[in-house]
Short mmCIF file of C-alpha atoms in Angstrom, two decimals:
data_model
loop_
_atom_site.label_atom_id
_atom_site.label_comp_id
_atom_site.label_asym_id
_atom_site.label_seq_id
_atom_site.Cartn_x
_atom_site.Cartn_y
_atom_site.Cartn_z
CA MET Q 26 0.00 0.00 0.00
CA ASP Q 27 1.12 3.55 -0.71
CA ILE Q 28 -0.47 6.95 -0.18
CA ARG Q 29 0.08 10.35 -1.76
CA VAL Q 30 -1.47 13.80 -1.76
CA GLY Q 31 -2.08 15.47 -5.11
CA GLU Q 32 -1.95 13.77 -8.49
CA PRO Q 33 0.02 10.48 -8.55
CA ASN Q 34 2.85 10.00 -11.00
CA PRO Q 35 1.15 9.81 -14.43
CA SER Q 36 3.86 7.45 -15.73
CA SER Q 37 3.03 4.92 -13.05
CA ASP Q 38 1.58 1.62 -14.22
CA HIS Q 39 -0.27 1.17 -10.93
CA SER Q 40 -3.94 1.91 -10.32
CA TRP Q 41 -4.23 4.72 -7.82
CA GLU Q 42 -7.61 5.26 -6.15
CA SER Q 43 -8.79 8.81 -5.49
CA ARG Q 44 -10.01 9.80 -2.03
CA PRO Q 45 -11.40 13.08 -0.63
CA GLY Q 46 -8.94 15.85 0.18
CA GLY Q 47 -6.66 15.12 -2.76
CA ILE Q 48 -5.52 11.80 -1.27
CA TRP Q 49 -4.55 8.97 -3.57
CA VAL Q 50 -4.24 5.38 -2.33
CA LEU Q 51 -2.46 2.51 -4.02
CA ARG Q 52 -3.52 -0.96 -2.90
CA SER Q 53 -1.41 -3.97 -3.70
CA LYS Q 54 -0.66 -7.45 -2.42
CA PHE Q 55 1.74 -7.56 0.49
CA SER Q 56 5.23 -8.13 -0.88
CA GLY Q 57 6.60 -9.41 2.40
CA LYS Q 58 8.67 -6.24 2.89
CA ILE Q 59 7.04 -4.58 5.89
CA ASP Q 60 9.49 -1.65 5.78
CA LYS Q 61 7.96 -0.55 2.46
CA ALA Q 62 4.36 -0.79 3.65
CA VAL Q 63 2.39 2.16 5.02
CA THR Q 64 1.45 1.11 8.54
CA GLU Q 65 0.12 4.33 10.04
CA VAL Q 66 -1.16 7.71 8.85
CA ASP Q 67 -1.51 10.89 10.89
CA VAL Q 68 -2.56 14.49 10.16
CA LEU Q 69 -0.52 17.47 11.32
CA PHE Q 70 -1.54 21.11 11.01
CA GLY Q 71 0.21 24.35 10.07
CA VAL Q 72 2.57 25.42 7.30
CA ASP Q 73 5.42 25.08 9.81
CA ALA Q 74 4.44 21.57 10.97
CA VAL Q 75 7.22 19.07 11.60
CA ASP Q 76 7.23 15.40 12.50
CA PRO Q 77 10.22 14.43 14.65
CA ARG Q 78 9.07 10.85 15.19
CA PRO Q 79 11.40 8.15 13.85
CA GLN Q 80 10.20 6.48 10.62
CA TRP Q 81 7.58 9.19 10.00
CA THR Q 82 7.61 11.34 6.86
CA LEU Q 83 5.59 14.53 6.61
CA MET Q 84 4.23 15.04 3.10
CA ARG Q 85 5.00 18.34 1.40
CA SER Q 86 1.63 18.75 -0.31
CA SER Q 87 -1.23 19.88 1.89
CA LEU Q 88 -4.64 18.24 1.91
CA GLN Q 89 -7.13 19.87 -0.45
CA LEU Q 90 -9.88 20.62 2.04
CA ASN Q 91 -11.40 23.85 0.65
CA ALA Q 92 -11.55 25.05 4.24
CA GLN Q 93 -11.95 28.60 5.51
CA PRO Q 94 -8.74 30.67 5.66
CA LYS Q 95 -8.66 30.50 9.47
CA VAL Q 96 -8.33 26.69 9.34
CA PRO Q 97 -4.62 25.74 9.44
CA VAL Q 98 -3.07 23.89 6.52
CA ALA Q 99 -3.36 20.12 7.01
CA ARG Q 100 -0.69 17.66 5.88
CA LEU Q 101 -0.44 13.89 6.08
CA SER Q 102 2.41 12.21 7.88
CA VAL Q 103 3.11 8.57 7.07
CA ARG Q 104 4.97 5.82 8.88
CA ARG Q 105 6.33 2.87 6.96
CA GLY Q 106 7.14 -0.43 8.59
CA ARG Q 107 6.89 -1.52 12.20
CA ALA Q 108 7.80 0.92 14.93
CA LYS Q 109 11.44 0.38 15.84
CA PRO Q 110 12.72 1.33 19.27
CA ARG Q 111 15.46 3.92 19.08
CA PRO Q 112 18.82 2.53 20.24
CA ASP Q 113 19.32 5.50 22.54
CA ALA Q 114 15.71 5.66 23.77
CA TRP Q 115 16.59 4.36 27.23
CA ALA Q 116 20.17 5.57 27.45
CA ALA Q 117 21.20 6.13 31.06
CA LEU Q 118 21.91 9.70 32.07
CA ARG Q 119 25.54 10.01 33.10
CA VAL Q 120 27.78 12.71 34.48
CA ARG Q 121 30.47 13.76 32.02
CA GLU Q 122 34.13 12.86 32.52
CA ASP Q 123 34.76 16.40 33.78
CA GLY Q 124 32.19 15.81 36.54
CA LYS Q 125 29.59 18.10 35.00
CA PHE Q 126 25.98 17.43 34.01
CA LYS Q 127 24.23 20.26 32.17
CA ILE Q 128 20.45 20.67 32.28
CA ILE Q 129 18.55 23.22 30.21
CA GLN Q 130 15.08 24.28 31.29
CA ILE Q 131 12.66 25.47 28.61
CA SER Q 132 9.38 26.99 29.68
CA ASP Q 133 6.39 28.89 28.29
CA THR Q 134 7.04 28.46 24.58
CA HIS Q 135 3.26 28.83 24.00
CA MET Q 136 3.34 27.18 20.56
CA VAL Q 137 0.19 27.32 18.47
CA THR Q 138 -1.28 25.50 15.49
CA GLY Q 139 0.39 27.41 12.65
CA VAL Q 140 3.13 30.03 12.88
CA GLY Q 141 1.45 32.33 15.41
CA VAL Q 142 2.11 36.04 15.83
CA CYS Q 143 4.78 37.62 18.00
CA LYS Q 144 3.25 40.93 19.10
CA ASP Q 145 5.61 42.12 21.82
CA ALA Q 146 9.14 41.38 20.60
CA ILE Q 147 12.01 43.66 21.54
CA ASP Q 148 15.62 43.78 20.38
CA ALA Q 149 18.76 43.60 22.53
CA HIS Q 150 18.41 47.32 23.33
CA GLY Q 151 14.77 47.13 24.41
CA ASN Q 152 13.38 48.63 21.22
CA HIS Q 153 10.04 47.26 20.06
CA LEU Q 154 10.08 45.19 16.87
CA PRO Q 155 7.28 44.82 14.32
CA GLU Q 156 4.94 41.85 14.55
CA SER Q 157 6.41 38.66 13.15
CA GLU Q 158 5.80 34.92 12.95
CA ALA Q 159 6.27 33.63 16.47
CA ASP Q 160 6.76 29.86 16.39
CA PRO Q 161 9.55 29.72 13.77
CA LEU Q 162 11.54 32.25 15.83
CA THR Q 163 11.00 30.20 18.99
CA VAL Q 164 12.15 26.99 17.27
CA LEU Q 165 15.20 28.82 15.92
CA LEU Q 166 16.06 30.12 19.39
CA ILE Q 167 15.71 26.67 20.96
CA GLY Q 168 18.04 25.24 18.34
CA LYS Q 169 20.65 27.97 18.90
CA VAL Q 170 20.57 27.48 22.67
CA LEU Q 171 20.96 23.70 22.31
CA GLU Q 172 23.90 24.16 19.93
CA ALA Q 173 25.62 26.65 22.22
CA GLU Q 174 25.04 24.84 25.51
CA LYS Q 175 25.09 21.18 24.42
CA PRO Q 176 23.05 19.99 27.42
CA ASP Q 177 22.91 16.47 28.79
CA LEU Q 178 19.20 16.82 29.54
CA VAL Q 179 16.37 19.19 28.62
CA ILE Q 180 13.43 19.75 30.95
CA LEU Q 181 10.25 21.30 29.53
CA THR Q 182 8.49 22.87 32.49
CA GLY Q 183 5.06 23.76 31.24
CA ASP Q 184 3.00 25.80 28.81
CA GLN Q 185 4.72 24.22 25.85
CA VAL Q 186 1.54 24.98 23.89
CA HIS Q 187 -0.87 27.88 24.08
CA HIS Q 188 -4.36 27.39 25.48
CA ASP Q 189 -7.31 26.27 23.38
CA ILE Q 190 -5.51 25.69 20.08
CA PRO Q 191 -6.94 23.44 17.32
CA ASN Q 192 -4.17 20.80 17.41
CA SER Q 193 -1.87 20.41 20.40
CA GLN Q 194 0.14 17.55 18.88
CA SER Q 195 1.31 19.65 15.93
CA ALA Q 196 2.31 22.48 18.27
CA LEU Q 197 4.13 20.19 20.70
CA PHE Q 198 6.09 18.50 17.92
CA LYS Q 199 7.60 21.89 17.03
CA VAL Q 200 8.92 22.30 20.58
CA VAL Q 201 10.55 18.87 20.83
CA ALA Q 202 11.83 18.58 17.24
CA PRO Q 203 15.11 20.49 17.85
CA ILE Q 204 15.75 18.34 20.92
CA ILE Q 205 15.00 15.03 19.18
CA GLU Q 206 17.07 16.02 16.12
CA ARG Q 207 20.09 16.35 18.41
CA SER Q 208 19.32 13.11 20.31
CA ILE Q 209 19.20 14.93 23.64
CA PRO Q 210 17.20 13.21 26.41
CA PHE Q 211 14.27 15.28 27.62
CA ALA Q 212 11.38 15.22 30.06
CA ALA Q 213 8.27 17.38 30.30
CA VAL Q 214 5.57 18.44 32.72
CA PHE Q 215 2.34 20.24 31.90
CA GLY Q 216 1.56 23.82 32.74
CA ASN Q 217 -1.95 25.19 33.07
CA HIS Q 218 -2.24 26.05 29.34
CA ASP Q 219 -1.15 22.64 28.04
CA SER Q 220 -4.40 20.97 29.05
CA GLU Q 221 -6.82 23.85 28.43
CA GLY Q 222 -9.32 23.70 25.58
CA VAL Q 223 -11.37 21.17 23.66
CA HIS Q 224 -8.40 19.82 21.68
CA ALA Q 225 -5.87 19.88 24.53
CA LEU Q 226 -3.58 17.01 25.40
CA PRO Q 227 -4.87 14.84 28.27
CA ARG Q 228 -2.84 14.91 31.49
CA GLU Q 229 -3.19 11.15 32.01
#
């Protein structure tokens, strides 16, 4: 089985089946190669969406939903094969040879579904800056801090996502992506905003 968004390759000899939203599905007999098979499909929202999960691929083309402008762009993310445990998933935390162990705390990123708007930014001299896209700047800052500090552990201490947003998973993935990309262990606790709203993440 394969899945695409938008028109399939016209030179393909296979019979693709059209589905709503611009989705095309290719059904075929199982070849015995599970790593090639689509085993799970998810939907992430926002033009800045990322999928840091191993074996998952976020499709470039957005779903064709004909939705209102306020509805964030939706994109499919696909996993192929069985879920494989990461080799370093349960790596023990250890003090460095120099006797140090560096922890970075990240708090109140307030990510949203989509890029968000930064309304109260200031420069290094305290001068107000014009409104800009918020979440991409936050992700960039997190990445720069991780590169500069090279922590042994990152602790997310609440309000990773803003309250009452349409898709908490998409917002949370943006926060943890720079950490996962660098294979840094991390832990998180919820703040009051993380579980507020109809589409919030459950605390359990």
